[in-house]
Amino acid sequence: MTLVPYDDRDGWIWFDGTFVPWREAKVHVLTHALHYASAVFEGERMYAGEIFHLTDHTRRLFRSAEILDFEIPYTLAEIDQACKDTCARNDLEDCYVRPIAWRGSEVMGVAAQASRIHVAIAAWSWPSYFDPAQKAKGVALTWAKYRRPAPDTAPTEAKAAGLYMICTLSKHAAERQGFADAMMLDWRGYVAEATGANVFFVRDGVLHTPIPDCFLSGITRRTVIEIARSRGFEVVERHIEPSELETFAECFIVGSAAEVTPVAQVGEYTFTPGNISLSLMDDYSRLVRGGLEVAQGAAVAS
Ligand code: PMP
């Protein structure tokens, strides 16, 4: 596979309100975000010309910025429009969309209240997060080295760049051992999520998923809960002990990039992608293209 570097591609990137040629969308090395992780971002997908749950993603971007103590200098509607414009400008109808907001170069040092806040949006074709051949059979995960931090240790509700350091390290270690990803526990030792996706388990026709009280509350997770409930499945949101994995028949991970991906293994536990995982995978792919109606509000915790 030839690697096409992300800074050397054709196209246009929305950068602080205007489109700049892809290769010119640069920041200075003395950028606060690069040194102190003062950046928040989103990961979205456009399907057949529509960005799925666009405004939910934009709202989360603004909320993440607020949690990181900065204000995005645009309105929500402007960022929504800029995401759509970025896809249009690059002639993309099925793609991944990456908005990012960060502190600039005006101030160096931990405190940087006077720094300018920048926003950029890029979009590119990104067909499958996991190897498509592997996806249907279920991907193999190992346990991550790092745990999701407690909410009083880090701003866990934000989709903040700094929180991904432990994800990159955990996923690298997993890949080196031949796994597709790593499953992270939380600070208490409960099962939390994969490095870029939330997790569901199935036992006796009931879905179980961890409560997102110290990790990202995924938009796909909420969507999958809505689909499952509208299909008549019971969904239980609760703390899950790692030893319980022995008792689950199916497992799958969900996220805007990962979509619904069946899991065949988490460490010492194995699963067989079955009817529920595969039908939710199918339902999700129809929903995102407007081919499935789901009752709104079905994701409200019962
Ligand atoms: N957890 C993490 C750590 C993620 O990076 C993502 C992907 N954004 C998710 C969960 C899933 O979130 P969403 O469904 O909103 O994409």
Tab-separated table of N, CA and C in Angstrom, residues 80-189:
chain	number	residue	atom	x	y	z
A	80	ASP	N	-21.426	24.377	10.622
A	80	ASP	CA	-22.215	23.379	9.862
A	80	ASP	C	-22.059	23.630	8.362
A	81	GLN	N	-22.248	24.898	7.973
A	81	GLN	CA	-22.184	25.253	6.555
A	81	GLN	C	-20.776	25.025	6.000
A	82	ALA	N	-19.769	25.377	6.815
A	82	ALA	CA	-18.377	25.219	6.368
A	82	ALA	C	-18.047	23.742	6.142
A	83	CYS	N	-18.610	22.859	6.963
A	83	CYS	CA	-18.379	21.410	6.767
A	83	CYS	C	-18.965	20.976	5.425
A	84	LYS	N	-20.188	21.441	5.148
A	84	LYS	CA	-20.823	21.074	3.869
A	84	LYS	C	-20.029	21.664	2.703
A	85	ASP	N	-19.629	22.930	2.844
A	85	ASP	CA	-18.886	23.601	1.771
A	85	ASP	C	-17.561	22.898	1.491
A	86	THR	N	-16.919	22.386	2.550
A	86	THR	CA	-15.622	21.717	2.378
A	86	THR	C	-15.789	20.462	1.515
A	87	CYS	N	-16.867	19.715	1.772
A	87	CYS	CA	-17.116	18.506	0.959
A	87	CYS	C	-17.396	18.917	-0.477
A	88	ALA	N	-18.227	19.949	-0.642
A	88	ALA	CA	-18.610	20.383	-1.995
A	88	ALA	C	-17.384	20.872	-2.761
A	89	ARG	N	-16.557	21.676	-2.081
A	89	ARG	CA	-15.377	22.252	-2.729
A	89	ARG	C	-14.407	21.167	-3.217
A	90	ASN	N	-14.424	20.028	-2.512
A	90	ASN	CA	-13.531	18.923	-2.886
A	90	ASN	C	-14.238	17.845	-3.712
A	91	ASP	N	-15.455	18.170	-4.166
A	91	ASP	CA	-16.232	17.220	-4.985
A	91	ASP	C	-16.444	15.886	-4.290
A	92	LEU	N	-16.695	15.919	-2.991
A	92	LEU	CA	-16.877	14.673	-2.242
A	92	LEU	C	-18.333	14.525	-1.819
A	93	GLU	N	-18.851	13.332	-1.952
A	93	GLU	CA	-20.224	13.045	-1.493
A	93	GLU	C	-20.234	11.931	-0.467
A	94	ASP	N	-19.182	11.117	-0.466
A	94	ASP	CA	-19.022	10.052	0.529
A	94	ASP	C	-17.618	10.216	1.080
A	95	CYS	N	-17.528	10.715	2.284
A	95	CYS	CA	-16.194	11.035	2.806
A	95	CYS	C	-16.216	11.178	4.314
A	96	TYR	N	-15.032	11.346	4.849
A	96	TYR	CA	-14.846	11.614	6.271
A	96	TYR	C	-14.587	13.117	6.410
A	97	VAL	N	-15.117	13.730	7.456
A	97	VAL	CA	-14.956	15.177	7.647
A	97	VAL	C	-14.295	15.421	9.006
A	98	ARG	N	-13.249	16.214	9.005
A	98	ARG	CA	-12.491	16.459	10.229
A	98	ARG	C	-12.383	17.960	10.536
A	99	PRO	N	-13.292	18.502	11.349
A	99	PRO	CA	-13.119	19.869	11.845
A	99	PRO	C	-12.184	19.851	13.065
A	100	ILE	N	-11.356	20.857	13.181
A	100	ILE	CA	-10.477	20.965	14.362
A	100	ILE	C	-10.364	22.434	14.772
A	101	ALA	N	-10.356	22.670	16.074
A	101	ALA	CA	-10.203	24.035	16.605
A	101	ALA	C	-9.043	24.012	17.602
A	102	TRP	N	-8.195	25.050	17.554
A	102	TRP	CA	-7.000	25.014	18.400
A	102	TRP	C	-6.498	26.402	18.752
A	103	ARG	N	-5.694	26.427	19.826
A	103	ARG	CA	-5.031	27.670	20.231
A	103	ARG	C	-3.799	27.906	19.360
A	104	GLY	N	-3.645	29.148	18.922
A	104	GLY	CA	-2.571	29.498	17.992
A	104	GLY	C	-1.233	29.814	18.646
A	105	SER	N	-0.492	30.726	18.029
A	105	SER	CA	0.922	30.950	18.361
A	105	SER	C	1.205	32.252	19.107
A	106	GLU	N	0.173	32.969	19.509
A	106	GLU	CA	0.408	34.298	20.119
A	106	GLU	C	1.128	34.191	21.451
A	107	VAL	N	0.846	33.104	22.192
A	107	VAL	CA	1.398	32.969	23.545
A	107	VAL	C	2.011	31.583	23.690
A	108	MET	N	3.211	31.511	24.242
A	108	MET	CA	3.804	30.213	24.556
A	108	MET	C	3.854	30.066	26.071
A	109	GLY	N	3.648	28.886	26.547
A	109	GLY	CA	3.606	28.651	27.986
A	109	GLY	C	2.282	28.002	28.315
A	110	VAL	N	2.199	27.486	29.517
A	110	VAL	CA	0.986	26.754	29.898
A	110	VAL	C	-0.242	27.659	29.793
A	111	ALA	N	-0.148	28.836	30.390
A	111	ALA	CA	-1.268	29.775	30.288
A	111	ALA	C	-1.189	30.485	28.929
A	112	ALA	N	-2.317	30.564	28.261
A	112	ALA	CA	-2.287	31.171	26.912
A	112	ALA	C	-3.630	31.808	26.611
A	113	GLN	N	-4.109	32.596	27.556
A	113	GLN	CA	-5.468	33.128	27.436
A	113	GLN	C	-5.648	34.059	26.251
A	114	ALA	N	-4.550	34.723	25.841
A	114	ALA	CA	-4.678	35.698	24.760
A	114	ALA	C	-4.504	35.079	23.377
A	115	SER	N	-4.370	33.762	23.318
A	115	SER	CA	-4.110	33.179	21.993
A	115	SER	C	-5.351	33.219	21.117
A	116	ARG	N	-5.083	33.289	19.802
A	116	ARG	CA	-6.176	33.287	18.847
A	116	ARG	C	-6.660	31.842	18.657
A	117	ILE	N	-7.971	31.699	18.511
A	117	ILE	CA	-8.524	30.361	18.271
A	117	ILE	C	-8.728	30.184	16.770
A	118	HIS	N	-8.179	29.124	16.249
A	118	HIS	CA	-8.286	28.815	14.822
A	118	HIS	C	-9.230	27.630	14.608
A	119	VAL	N	-9.793	27.581	13.422
A	119	VAL	CA	-10.625	26.429	13.052
A	119	VAL	C	-10.268	26.022	11.625
A	120	ALA	N	-10.116	24.739	11.417
A	120	ALA	CA	-9.908	24.224	10.051
A	120	ALA	C	-10.811	23.015	9.844
A	121	ILE	N	-11.172	22.792	8.598
A	121	ILE	CA	-12.005	21.631	8.261
A	121	ILE	C	-11.427	20.986	6.998
A	122	ALA	N	-11.138	19.684	7.120
A	122	ALA	CA	-10.663	18.927	5.958
A	122	ALA	C	-11.632	17.772	5.711
A	123	ALA	N	-11.692	17.316	4.477
A	123	ALA	CA	-12.535	16.167	4.144
A	123	ALA	C	-11.796	15.300	3.139
A	124	TRP	N	-11.909	13.988	3.304
A	124	TRP	CA	-11.235	13.079	2.377
A	124	TRP	C	-11.979	11.746	2.323
A	125	SER	N	-11.718	10.996	1.264
A	125	SER	CA	-12.313	9.668	1.124
A	125	SER	C	-11.668	8.744	2.143
A	126	TRP	N	-12.491	8.059	2.924
A	126	TRP	CA	-11.954	7.133	3.932
A	126	TRP	C	-12.950	5.994	4.055
A	127	PRO	N	-12.868	5.040	3.100
A	127	PRO	CA	-13.927	4.038	2.995
A	127	PRO	C	-14.156	3.220	4.270
A	128	SER	N	-13.096	2.633	4.845
A	128	SER	CA	-13.310	1.773	6.016
A	128	SER	C	-12.195	1.976	7.011
A	129	TYR	N	-12.565	2.093	8.281
A	129	TYR	CA	-11.581	2.330	9.341
A	129	TYR	C	-10.764	1.060	9.592
A	130	PHE	N	-11.448	-0.097	9.506
A	130	PHE	CA	-10.755	-1.383	9.658
A	130	PHE	C	-10.698	-2.062	8.300
A	131	ASP	N	-9.771	-2.989	8.148
A	131	ASP	CA	-9.627	-3.773	6.919
A	131	ASP	C	-10.992	-4.394	6.570
A	132	PRO	N	-11.563	-4.039	5.405
A	132	PRO	CA	-12.907	-4.508	5.053
A	132	PRO	C	-13.038	-6.036	5.069
A	133	ALA	N	-11.969	-6.739	4.677
A	133	ALA	CA	-12.025	-8.214	4.662
A	133	ALA	C	-12.168	-8.738	6.090
A	134	GLN	N	-11.515	-8.038	7.026
A	134	GLN	CA	-11.524	-8.453	8.423
A	134	GLN	C	-12.831	-8.061	9.112
A	135	LYS	N	-13.418	-6.959	8.642
A	135	LYS	CA	-14.568	-6.361	9.326
A	135	LYS	C	-15.745	-7.340	9.484
A	136	ALA	N	-16.117	-8.017	8.399
A	136	ALA	CA	-17.276	-8.921	8.459
A	136	ALA	C	-17.018	-10.101	9.396
A	137	LYS	N	-15.761	-10.562	9.433
A	137	LYS	CA	-15.423	-11.719	10.285
A	137	LYS	C	-15.255	-11.311	11.752
A	138	GLY	N	-15.097	-10.032	11.948
A	138	GLY	CA	-14.872	-9.546	13.309
A	138	GLY	C	-13.406	-9.229	13.507
A	139	VAL	N	-13.125	-8.067	14.089
A	139	VAL	CA	-11.741	-7.659	14.320
A	139	VAL	C	-11.269	-8.180	15.679
A	140	ALA	N	-9.959	-8.340	15.808
A	140	ALA	CA	-9.381	-8.848	17.055
A	140	ALA	C	-8.774	-7.697	17.851
A	141	LEU	N	-9.149	-7.609	19.130
A	141	LEU	CA	-8.629	-6.561	20.011
A	141	LEU	C	-7.857	-7.202	21.160
A	142	THR	N	-6.863	-6.484	21.639
A	142	THR	CA	-6.194	-6.907	22.864
A	142	THR	C	-6.536	-5.890	23.946
A	143	TRP	N	-6.109	-6.123	25.162
A	143	TRP	CA	-6.355	-5.135	26.217
A	143	TRP	C	-5.347	-4.000	26.100
A	144	ALA	N	-5.816	-2.798	26.352
A	144	ALA	CA	-4.937	-1.624	26.268
A	144	ALA	C	-4.074	-1.513	27.520
A	145	LYS	N	-2.944	-0.925	27.341
A	145	LYS	CA	-2.027	-0.691	28.455
A	145	LYS	C	-2.587	0.392	29.388
A	146	TYR	N	-3.224	1.401	28.786
A	146	TYR	CA	-3.688	2.545	29.582
A	146	TYR	C	-5.184	2.484	29.850
A	147	ARG	N	-5.610	3.116	30.935
A	147	ARG	CA	-7.028	3.190	31.295
A	147	ARG	C	-7.578	4.581	31.002
A	148	ARG	N	-8.886	4.670	30.751
A	148	ARG	CA	-9.525	5.985	30.609
A	148	ARG	C	-9.442	6.679	31.964
A	149	PRO	N	-9.012	7.919	31.963
A	149	PRO	CA	-8.864	8.624	33.250
A	149	PRO	C	-10.202	9.011	33.891
A	150	ALA	N	-10.148	9.271	35.186
A	150	ALA	CA	-11.344	9.698	35.932
A	150	ALA	C	-11.726	11.120	35.509
A	151	PRO	N	-13.012	11.456	35.609
A	151	PRO	CA	-13.448	12.804	35.200
A	151	PRO	C	-12.829	13.935	36.037
A	152	ASP	N	-12.280	13.598	37.215
A	152	ASP	CA	-11.592	14.655	37.968
A	152	ASP	C	-10.078	14.617	37.721
A	153	THR	N	-9.666	13.841	36.722
A	153	THR	CA	-8.250	13.769	36.344
A	153	THR	C	-8.026	14.429	34.990
A	154	ALA	N	-9.042	14.362	34.136
A	154	ALA	CA	-8.940	14.936	32.780
A	154	ALA	C	-10.352	15.305	32.314
A	155	PRO	N	-10.456	16.233	31.346
A	155	PRO	CA	-11.794	16.615	30.855
A	155	PRO	C	-12.348	15.547	29.908
A	156	THR	N	-12.810	14.444	30.497
A	156	THR	CA	-13.125	13.228	29.736
A	156	THR	C	-14.317	13.360	28.790
A	157	GLU	N	-15.140	14.383	29.022
A	157	GLU	CA	-16.330	14.560	28.188
A	157	GLU	C	-15.990	15.202	26.831
A	158	ALA	N	-14.824	15.832	26.768
A	158	ALA	CA	-14.441	16.548	25.542
A	158	ALA	C	-13.775	15.612	24.534
A	159	LYS	N	-13.988	15.910	23.262
A	159	LYS	CA	-13.219	15.204	22.236
A	159	LYS	C	-11.969	16.054	22.014
A	160	ALA	N	-11.035	15.885	22.926
A	160	ALA	CA	-9.854	16.742	23.001
A	160	ALA	C	-8.624	15.958	22.581
A	161	ALA	N	-7.744	16.620	21.839
A	161	ALA	CA	-6.540	15.974	21.314
A	161	ALA	C	-5.750	15.258	22.413
A	162	GLY	N	-5.593	15.899	23.567
A	162	GLY	CA	-4.770	15.349	24.642
A	162	GLY	C	-5.226	13.984	25.120
A	163	LEU	N	-6.502	13.721	25.033
A	163	LEU	CA	-7.032	12.440	25.516
A	163	LEU	C	-6.674	11.289	24.580
A	164	TYR	N	-6.167	11.616	23.397
A	164	TYR	CA	-5.829	10.573	22.420
A	164	TYR	C	-4.405	10.055	22.533
A	165	MET	N	-3.608	10.683	23.403
A	165	MET	CA	-2.230	10.201	23.577
A	165	MET	C	-2.247	8.742	24.026
A	166	ILE	N	-3.082	8.416	24.998
A	166	ILE	CA	-3.115	7.035	25.498
A	166	ILE	C	-3.767	6.088	24.482
A	167	CYS	N	-4.569	6.653	23.588
A	167	CYS	CA	-5.194	5.823	22.541
A	167	CYS	C	-4.152	5.417	21.502
A	168	THR	N	-3.369	6.406	21.051
A	168	THR	CA	-2.316	6.109	20.071
A	168	THR	C	-1.341	5.077	20.630
A	169	LEU	N	-0.899	5.288	21.867
A	169	LEU	CA	0.062	4.351	22.460
A	169	LEU	C	-0.533	2.952	22.581
A	170	SER	N	-1.792	2.882	22.983
A	170	SER	CA	-2.447	1.581	23.172
A	170	SER	C	-2.666	0.888	21.830
A	171	LYS	N	-3.068	1.683	20.818
A	171	LYS	CA	-3.329	1.071	19.511
A	171	LYS	C	-2.025	0.644	18.824
A	172	HIS	N	-0.988	1.435	18.984
A	172	HIS	CA	0.319	1.028	18.429
A	172	HIS	C	0.762	-0.303	19.027
A	173	ALA	N	0.666	-0.414	20.342
A	173	ALA	CA	1.095	-1.655	21.017
A	173	ALA	C	0.263	-2.826	20.505
A	174	ALA	N	-1.047	-2.607	20.321
A	174	ALA	CA	-1.935	-3.669	19.831
A	174	ALA	C	-1.539	-4.078	18.418
A	175	GLU	N	-1.322	-3.090	17.556
A	175	GLU	CA	-0.976	-3.390	16.165
A	175	GLU	C	0.351	-4.154	16.065
A	176	ARG	N	1.279	-3.800	16.924
A	176	ARG	CA	2.572	-4.497	16.899
A	176	ARG	C	2.426	-5.975	17.237
A	177	GLN	N	1.380	-6.275	18.018
A	177	GLN	CA	1.132	-7.689	18.355
A	177	GLN	C	0.153	-8.349	17.392
A	178	GLY	N	-0.199	-7.633	16.305
A	178	GLY	CA	-1.076	-8.235	15.295
A	178	GLY	C	-2.560	-8.017	15.525
A	179	PHE	N	-2.933	-7.183	16.495
A	179	PHE	CA	-4.353	-6.900	16.735
A	179	PHE	C	-4.781	-5.644	15.977
A	180	ALA	N	-6.086	-5.540	15.769
A	180	ALA	CA	-6.605	-4.392	15.022
A	180	ALA	C	-6.752	-3.167	15.926
A	181	ASP	N	-6.985	-3.402	17.223
A	181	ASP	CA	-7.242	-2.279	18.129
A	181	ASP	C	-7.069	-2.772	19.570
A	182	ALA	N	-7.277	-1.852	20.518
A	182	ALA	CA	-7.150	-2.209	21.932
A	182	ALA	C	-8.413	-1.804	22.680
A	183	MET	N	-8.825	-2.627	23.618
A	183	MET	CA	-9.982	-2.310	24.472
A	183	MET	C	-9.459	-1.692	25.764
A	184	MET	N	-9.994	-0.525	26.085
A	184	MET	CA	-9.516	0.190	27.268
A	184	MET	C	-10.461	-0.028	28.445
A	185	LEU	N	-9.887	-0.195	29.615
A	185	LEU	CA	-10.685	-0.193	30.844
A	185	LEU	C	-10.760	1.248	31.307
A	186	ASP	N	-11.666	1.532	32.263
A	186	ASP	CA	-11.663	2.879	32.836
A	186	ASP	C	-10.853	2.875	34.134
A	187	TRP	N	-10.772	4.009	34.756
A	187	TRP	CA	-9.946	4.183	35.958
A	187	TRP	C	-10.387	3.254	37.097
A	188	ARG	N	-11.665	2.788	37.061
A	188	ARG	CA	-12.143	1.896	38.119
A	188	ARG	C	-11.914	0.433	37.771
A	189	GLY	N	-11.539	0.174	36.496
A	189	GLY	CA	-11.347	-1.214	36.072
A	189	GLY	C	-12.537	-1.766	35.304
